[in-house]
């Protein structure tokens, strides 16, 4: 929409863009102790299963083998739980940032895709 001086995207278009932006951040991975952790949907599912199994076993010292980014690594149940929590926190932060920016779209603070992306990135850094 042209407001006479610049283009402004329709709110629904900006909200769809924001959802895609958040999703790409969500599946872009995180890290823990310098180890990159993939957060694509399949990885999140496998991590959740391993996390639940580690909790169920109730022994933090049991070691299991995993393959991350083409390399085999050994993780104790304590480490698996930490990874599960880190991934959960990463995903939650993505949704928290999306919610913050979403309200900015509603109140006309973020009226372009560039402003939406910048606002998300700023919220992420806070």
Short mmCIF file of C-alpha atoms in Angstrom, two decimals:
data_model
loop_
_atom_site.label_atom_id
_atom_site.label_comp_id
_atom_site.label_asym_id
_atom_site.label_seq_id
_atom_site.Cartn_x
_atom_site.Cartn_y
_atom_site.Cartn_z
CA UNK A 1 0.00 0.00 0.00
CA UNK A 2 1.42 3.39 -0.97
CA UNK A 3 0.87 5.98 1.78
CA UNK A 4 2.05 8.90 -0.31
CA UNK A 5 5.70 8.68 0.69
CA UNK A 6 6.58 4.98 0.99
CA UNK A 7 5.28 1.47 0.50
CA UNK A 8 3.64 -0.27 3.44
CA UNK A 9 2.78 -3.93 3.33
CA UNK A 10 -0.67 -5.14 4.35
CA UNK A 11 -0.66 -6.37 7.95
CA UNK A 12 -1.58 -9.94 7.00
CA UNK A 13 1.32 -10.10 4.53
CA UNK A 14 3.69 -8.81 7.20
CA UNK A 15 2.38 -11.35 9.73
CA UNK A 16 2.95 -14.17 7.24
CA UNK A 17 6.45 -12.86 6.57
CA UNK A 18 7.08 -12.70 10.32
CA UNK A 19 5.91 -16.30 10.79
CA UNK A 20 8.32 -17.44 8.06
CA UNK A 21 11.12 -15.37 9.56
CA UNK A 22 10.52 -16.90 12.99
CA UNK A 23 10.35 -20.42 11.55
CA UNK A 24 13.66 -19.99 9.73
CA UNK A 25 15.27 -18.79 12.97
CA UNK A 26 13.66 -21.68 14.85
CA UNK A 27 15.04 -24.34 12.50
CA UNK A 28 18.38 -22.54 12.06
CA UNK A 29 19.99 -24.27 15.02
CA UNK A 30 21.43 -23.29 18.36
CA UNK A 31 24.49 -24.30 20.35
CA UNK A 32 25.39 -25.52 23.78
CA UNK A 33 28.94 -25.58 25.18
CA UNK A 34 30.14 -24.64 21.70
CA UNK A 35 28.47 -27.67 20.13
CA UNK A 36 26.14 -26.78 17.27
CA UNK A 37 22.69 -28.27 17.81
CA UNK A 38 20.43 -28.67 14.78
CA UNK A 39 16.84 -27.55 15.36
CA UNK A 40 15.14 -28.61 12.17
CA UNK A 41 11.84 -30.37 12.81
CA UNK A 42 13.30 -33.90 12.61
CA UNK A 43 16.14 -33.03 14.98
CA UNK A 44 13.74 -31.45 17.47
CA UNK A 45 11.68 -34.64 17.42
CA UNK A 46 14.74 -36.85 18.02
CA UNK A 47 16.02 -34.55 20.76
CA UNK A 48 12.62 -34.59 22.48
CA UNK A 49 12.59 -38.39 22.41
CA UNK A 50 16.12 -38.61 23.80
CA UNK A 51 15.28 -36.02 26.47
CA UNK A 52 12.20 -37.97 27.57
CA UNK A 53 14.17 -41.23 27.67
CA UNK A 54 16.95 -39.62 29.72
CA UNK A 55 14.40 -38.32 32.23
CA UNK A 56 12.69 -41.71 32.36
CA UNK A 57 15.95 -43.58 32.98
CA UNK A 58 16.65 -41.41 36.03
CA UNK A 59 20.41 -41.96 35.78
CA UNK A 60 22.40 -38.96 34.62
CA UNK A 61 25.56 -40.99 33.96
CA UNK A 62 24.25 -43.28 31.21
CA UNK A 63 26.09 -42.48 27.96
CA UNK A 64 24.59 -42.66 24.49
CA UNK A 65 25.96 -42.16 20.98
CA UNK A 66 24.51 -39.51 18.68
CA UNK A 67 25.42 -38.19 15.28
CA UNK A 68 25.44 -34.41 14.94
CA UNK A 69 26.51 -32.69 11.73
CA UNK A 70 28.16 -35.86 10.44
CA UNK A 71 30.14 -36.59 13.61
CA UNK A 72 29.49 -39.19 16.28
CA UNK A 73 29.53 -37.89 19.83
CA UNK A 74 28.97 -39.38 23.26
CA UNK A 75 26.47 -37.66 25.53
CA UNK A 76 25.49 -38.55 29.06
CA UNK A 77 21.86 -38.34 30.06
CA UNK A 78 22.75 -35.14 31.94
CA UNK A 79 24.05 -33.66 28.69
CA UNK A 80 21.02 -34.90 26.75
CA UNK A 81 18.74 -33.17 29.25
CA UNK A 82 20.75 -29.96 28.88
CA UNK A 83 20.48 -30.17 25.08
CA UNK A 84 16.73 -30.76 25.31
CA UNK A 85 16.32 -27.74 27.55
CA UNK A 86 18.51 -25.57 25.29
CA UNK A 87 16.43 -26.49 22.25
CA UNK A 88 13.19 -25.83 24.13
CA UNK A 89 14.50 -22.42 25.22
CA UNK A 90 15.59 -21.63 21.65
CA UNK A 91 12.16 -22.47 20.25
CA UNK A 92 10.37 -20.54 22.99
CA UNK A 93 12.54 -17.48 22.39
CA UNK A 94 11.61 -17.61 18.71
CA UNK A 95 7.91 -17.51 19.55
CA UNK A 96 8.42 -14.80 22.17
CA UNK A 97 10.18 -12.62 19.60
CA UNK A 98 7.46 -13.29 17.05
CA UNK A 99 4.77 -12.25 19.55
CA UNK A 100 6.62 -9.03 20.32
CA UNK A 101 6.95 -8.08 16.67
CA UNK A 102 3.39 -9.22 15.87
CA UNK A 103 2.01 -6.59 18.21
CA UNK A 104 4.21 -4.01 16.49
CA UNK A 105 2.59 -4.91 13.19
CA UNK A 106 -0.85 -4.50 14.74
CA UNK A 107 -0.04 -1.05 16.11
CA UNK A 108 1.64 0.08 12.85
CA UNK A 109 5.16 0.29 14.30
CA UNK A 110 6.51 -2.30 11.82
CA UNK A 111 5.12 -1.49 8.38
CA UNK A 112 7.68 -3.10 6.05
CA UNK A 113 9.39 -6.46 5.82
CA UNK A 114 12.71 -4.79 6.63
CA UNK A 115 11.29 -3.28 9.81
CA UNK A 116 9.77 -6.63 10.79
CA UNK A 117 13.10 -8.43 10.33
CA UNK A 118 15.02 -5.73 12.19
CA UNK A 119 12.53 -5.77 15.07
CA UNK A 120 12.76 -9.56 15.34
CA UNK A 121 16.56 -9.42 15.36
CA UNK A 122 16.50 -6.71 18.03
CA UNK A 123 14.09 -8.70 20.19
CA UNK A 124 16.34 -11.75 19.75
CA UNK A 125 19.36 -9.86 21.08
CA UNK A 126 17.55 -8.63 24.20
#
